[in-house]
mmCIF file of C-alpha atoms in Angstrom:
data_model
loop_
_atom_site.group_PDB
_atom_site.id
_atom_site.type_symbol
_atom_site.label_atom_id
_atom_site.label_comp_id
_atom_site.label_asym_id
_atom_site.label_seq_id
_atom_site.Cartn_x
_atom_site.Cartn_y
_atom_site.Cartn_z
ATOM 1 C CA MET A 1 120.804 101.929 105.458
ATOM 2 C CA SER A 2 120.680 98.211 105.688
ATOM 3 C CA GLU A 3 123.812 96.052 104.464
ATOM 4 C CA LEU A 4 123.332 94.041 100.603
ATOM 5 C CA TYR A 5 125.258 90.812 100.009
ATOM 6 C CA ARG A 6 124.916 89.751 96.665
ATOM 7 C CA PHE A 7 125.463 85.630 95.876
ATOM 8 C CA GLY A 8 124.874 84.239 91.896
ATOM 9 C CA VAL A 9 121.597 81.539 91.074
ATOM 10 C CA SER A 10 121.712 78.736 89.125
ATOM 11 C CA LEU A 11 117.991 77.926 87.292
ATOM 12 C CA GLU A 12 117.476 76.641 83.854
ATOM 13 C CA LYS A 13 116.679 78.766 80.779
ATOM 14 C CA THR A 14 113.257 78.010 80.913
ATOM 15 C CA LEU A 15 113.197 79.173 84.303
ATOM 16 C CA ILE A 16 115.049 82.145 83.850
ATOM 17 C CA ASP A 17 112.827 83.303 80.752
ATOM 18 C CA ALA A 18 109.458 82.407 82.350
ATOM 19 C CA PHE A 19 111.029 85.396 85.700
ATOM 20 C CA ASP A 20 111.770 87.381 83.450
ATOM 21 C CA ARG A 21 108.291 87.581 81.960
ATOM 22 C CA HIS A 22 106.907 88.163 85.056
ATOM 23 C CA ILE A 23 109.183 90.977 86.115
ATOM 24 C CA SER A 24 108.355 92.533 83.174
ATOM 25 C CA GLU A 25 105.016 92.130 83.697
ATOM 26 C CA GLN A 26 105.001 93.365 86.552
ATOM 27 C CA HIS A 27 107.219 96.204 85.967
ATOM 28 C CA TYR A 28 109.669 94.983 87.971
ATOM 29 C CA LYS A 29 113.366 97.511 87.667
ATOM 30 C CA SER A 30 115.395 94.572 88.592
ATOM 31 C CA ARG A 31 115.722 90.561 88.915
ATOM 32 C CA SER A 32 116.824 91.862 92.757
ATOM 33 C CA GLU A 33 113.730 93.306 93.356
ATOM 34 C CA ALA A 34 111.654 90.753 92.383
ATOM 35 C CA LEU A 35 113.171 87.555 94.038
ATOM 36 C CA ARG A 36 112.486 90.354 97.293
ATOM 37 C CA ASP A 37 109.504 90.347 96.919
ATOM 38 C CA LEU A 38 109.484 86.341 96.553
ATOM 39 C CA ILE A 39 111.413 85.730 99.754
ATOM 40 C CA ARG A 40 109.462 88.770 101.920
ATOM 41 C CA GLU A 41 106.622 86.296 100.446
ATOM 42 C CA GLU A 42 107.760 83.213 101.771
ATOM 43 C CA LEU A 43 108.397 84.531 104.730
ATOM 44 C CA LEU A 44 105.125 85.961 105.357
ATOM 45 C CA LYS A 45 103.461 82.531 104.607
ATOM 46 C CA LYS A 46 106.373 80.945 107.198
ATOM 47 C CA GLN A 47 105.273 84.197 109.699
ATOM 48 C CA TRP A 48 101.372 82.895 109.751
ATOM 49 C CA ARG A 49 101.940 79.161 109.404
ATOM 50 C CA GLU A 50 103.840 79.907 112.768
ATOM 51 C CA GLY A 51 101.376 81.983 114.071
ATOM 52 C CA GLY A 52 103.548 84.583 114.166
ATOM 53 C CA SER A 53 101.101 88.790 114.272
ATOM 54 C CA VAL A 54 100.248 89.368 110.692
ATOM 55 C CA ALA A 55 98.511 92.892 110.341
ATOM 56 C CA GLY A 56 95.912 92.862 106.912
ATOM 57 C CA ALA A 57 91.840 93.935 105.494
ATOM 58 C CA ILE A 58 88.925 91.545 105.342
ATOM 59 C CA VAL A 59 87.366 93.354 102.314
ATOM 60 C CA MET A 60 83.457 91.754 102.306
ATOM 61 C CA THR A 61 80.227 92.617 100.443
ATOM 62 C CA TYR A 62 77.084 91.755 101.790
ATOM 63 C CA ASP A 63 73.181 91.539 101.041
ATOM 64 C CA HIS A 64 71.471 94.403 104.683
ATOM 65 C CA HIS A 65 68.462 93.351 103.978
ATOM 66 C CA LYS A 66 69.569 89.005 104.925
ATOM 67 C CA ARG A 67 67.209 88.816 107.205
ATOM 68 C CA GLU A 68 69.262 88.114 110.378
ATOM 69 C CA LEU A 69 72.666 88.989 109.194
ATOM 70 C CA LEU A 70 74.525 92.697 110.416
ATOM 71 C CA ASN A 71 73.007 91.378 113.697
ATOM 72 C CA MET A 72 75.020 88.183 112.951
ATOM 73 C CA LEU A 73 78.654 89.881 111.222
ATOM 74 C CA LEU A 74 78.373 92.596 113.736
ATOM 75 C CA ASP A 75 78.491 89.966 117.465
ATOM 76 C CA ILE A 76 81.115 87.715 115.016
ATOM 77 C CA GLN A 77 82.972 90.993 114.744
ATOM 78 C CA HIS A 78 82.392 92.287 119.143
ATOM 79 C CA ASP A 79 83.596 88.888 119.696
ATOM 80 C CA PHE A 80 87.241 89.729 117.728
ATOM 81 C CA GLN A 81 87.358 92.591 119.230
ATOM 82 C CA GLU A 82 90.796 92.587 119.678
ATOM 83 C CA THR A 83 91.564 91.806 116.405
ATOM 84 C CA ILE A 84 90.053 94.539 114.878
ATOM 85 C CA ILE A 85 91.906 97.617 114.613
ATOM 86 C CA SER A 86 89.013 99.516 112.574
ATOM 87 C CA THR A 87 86.228 99.219 110.612
ATOM 88 C CA GLN A 88 83.939 101.231 107.209
ATOM 89 C CA HIS A 89 81.324 100.156 106.225
ATOM 90 C CA VAL A 90 79.681 101.801 102.508
ATOM 91 C CA HIS A 91 75.807 101.741 100.949
ATOM 92 C CA LEU A 92 76.963 100.792 97.614
ATOM 93 C CA ASP A 93 73.738 100.130 96.189
ATOM 94 C CA HIS A 94 69.540 99.736 98.506
ATOM 95 C CA HIS A 95 70.693 96.084 98.729
ATOM 96 C CA HIS A 96 74.183 95.674 98.790
ATOM 97 C CA CYS A 97 77.573 96.972 101.740
ATOM 98 C CA LEU A 98 80.698 96.930 101.698
ATOM 99 C CA GLU A 99 83.036 96.250 104.052
ATOM 100 C CA ILE A 100 86.263 96.746 104.723
ATOM 101 C CA ILE A 101 87.869 95.760 108.389
ATOM 102 C CA ALA A 102 90.958 96.498 109.418
ATOM 103 C CA VAL A 103 92.939 93.736 111.227
ATOM 104 C CA ARG A 104 95.866 92.965 113.391
ATOM 105 C CA GLY A 105 96.968 89.642 115.570
ATOM 106 C CA THR A 106 97.840 86.011 115.013
ATOM 107 C CA ALA A 107 97.272 85.336 111.617
ATOM 108 C CA LYS A 108 95.233 81.945 113.270
ATOM 109 C CA GLN A 109 93.007 85.217 115.213
ATOM 110 C CA VAL A 110 92.707 86.899 111.256
ATOM 111 C CA GLU A 111 91.882 83.756 109.756
ATOM 112 C CA LYS A 112 89.353 82.600 112.250
ATOM 113 C CA LEU A 113 87.574 85.565 111.458
ATOM 114 C CA ALA A 114 87.290 86.276 107.974
ATOM 115 C CA THR A 115 86.120 82.542 107.939
ATOM 116 C CA GLN A 116 83.416 83.207 110.365
ATOM 117 C CA LEU A 117 82.267 86.141 108.625
ATOM 118 C CA LYS A 118 82.911 84.720 105.172
ATOM 119 C CA VAL A 119 80.097 81.534 105.456
ATOM 120 C CA GLN A 120 77.475 83.586 106.717
ATOM 121 C CA ALA A 121 74.430 82.977 104.353
ATOM 122 C CA GLY A 122 74.128 86.817 102.883
ATOM 123 C CA VAL A 123 77.331 87.646 102.926
ATOM 124 C CA LYS A 124 78.154 87.301 98.504
ATOM 125 C CA HIS A 125 82.206 87.285 98.606
ATOM 126 C CA LEU A 126 85.373 87.887 101.218
ATOM 127 C CA SER A 127 88.458 88.667 100.596
ATOM 128 C CA LEU A 128 91.229 88.664 102.962
ATOM 129 C CA SER A 129 94.873 89.980 102.499
ATOM 130 C CA ILE A 130 97.731 89.939 104.921
ATOM 131 C CA SER A 131 100.692 91.349 105.146
ATOM 132 C CA THR A 132 104.003 91.806 108.263
ATOM 133 C CA ALA A 133 102.849 93.402 111.280
ATOM 134 C CA GLY A 134 106.460 94.551 111.619
#
């Protein structure tokens, strides 16, 4: 188990009140838990900016009847085979599919893959969720 360090933080009353509301809405058990999550999130953003290794998921929906879209999506995915860990394809209805792509690599490569997929005509929505790979 890692060592715990205690430290004091001085905040304006309005800021701590807003933070306490956030803690309650998110169902944190303590301010410490909420602060740990905020710190981890900021460090992840720093890692992203500096090109560190990340892991995550690309979730997209698209119209599979859009001419040549499926071939284009597959070509892009083949270009990023060192970044893609796995994919899952779900048929939502006769026209629409959901694709979940697990990714791992540099933040720059993961973002580039997501962008190339997102801009294709027929892709209805795409979201990228990342976390630290370590």
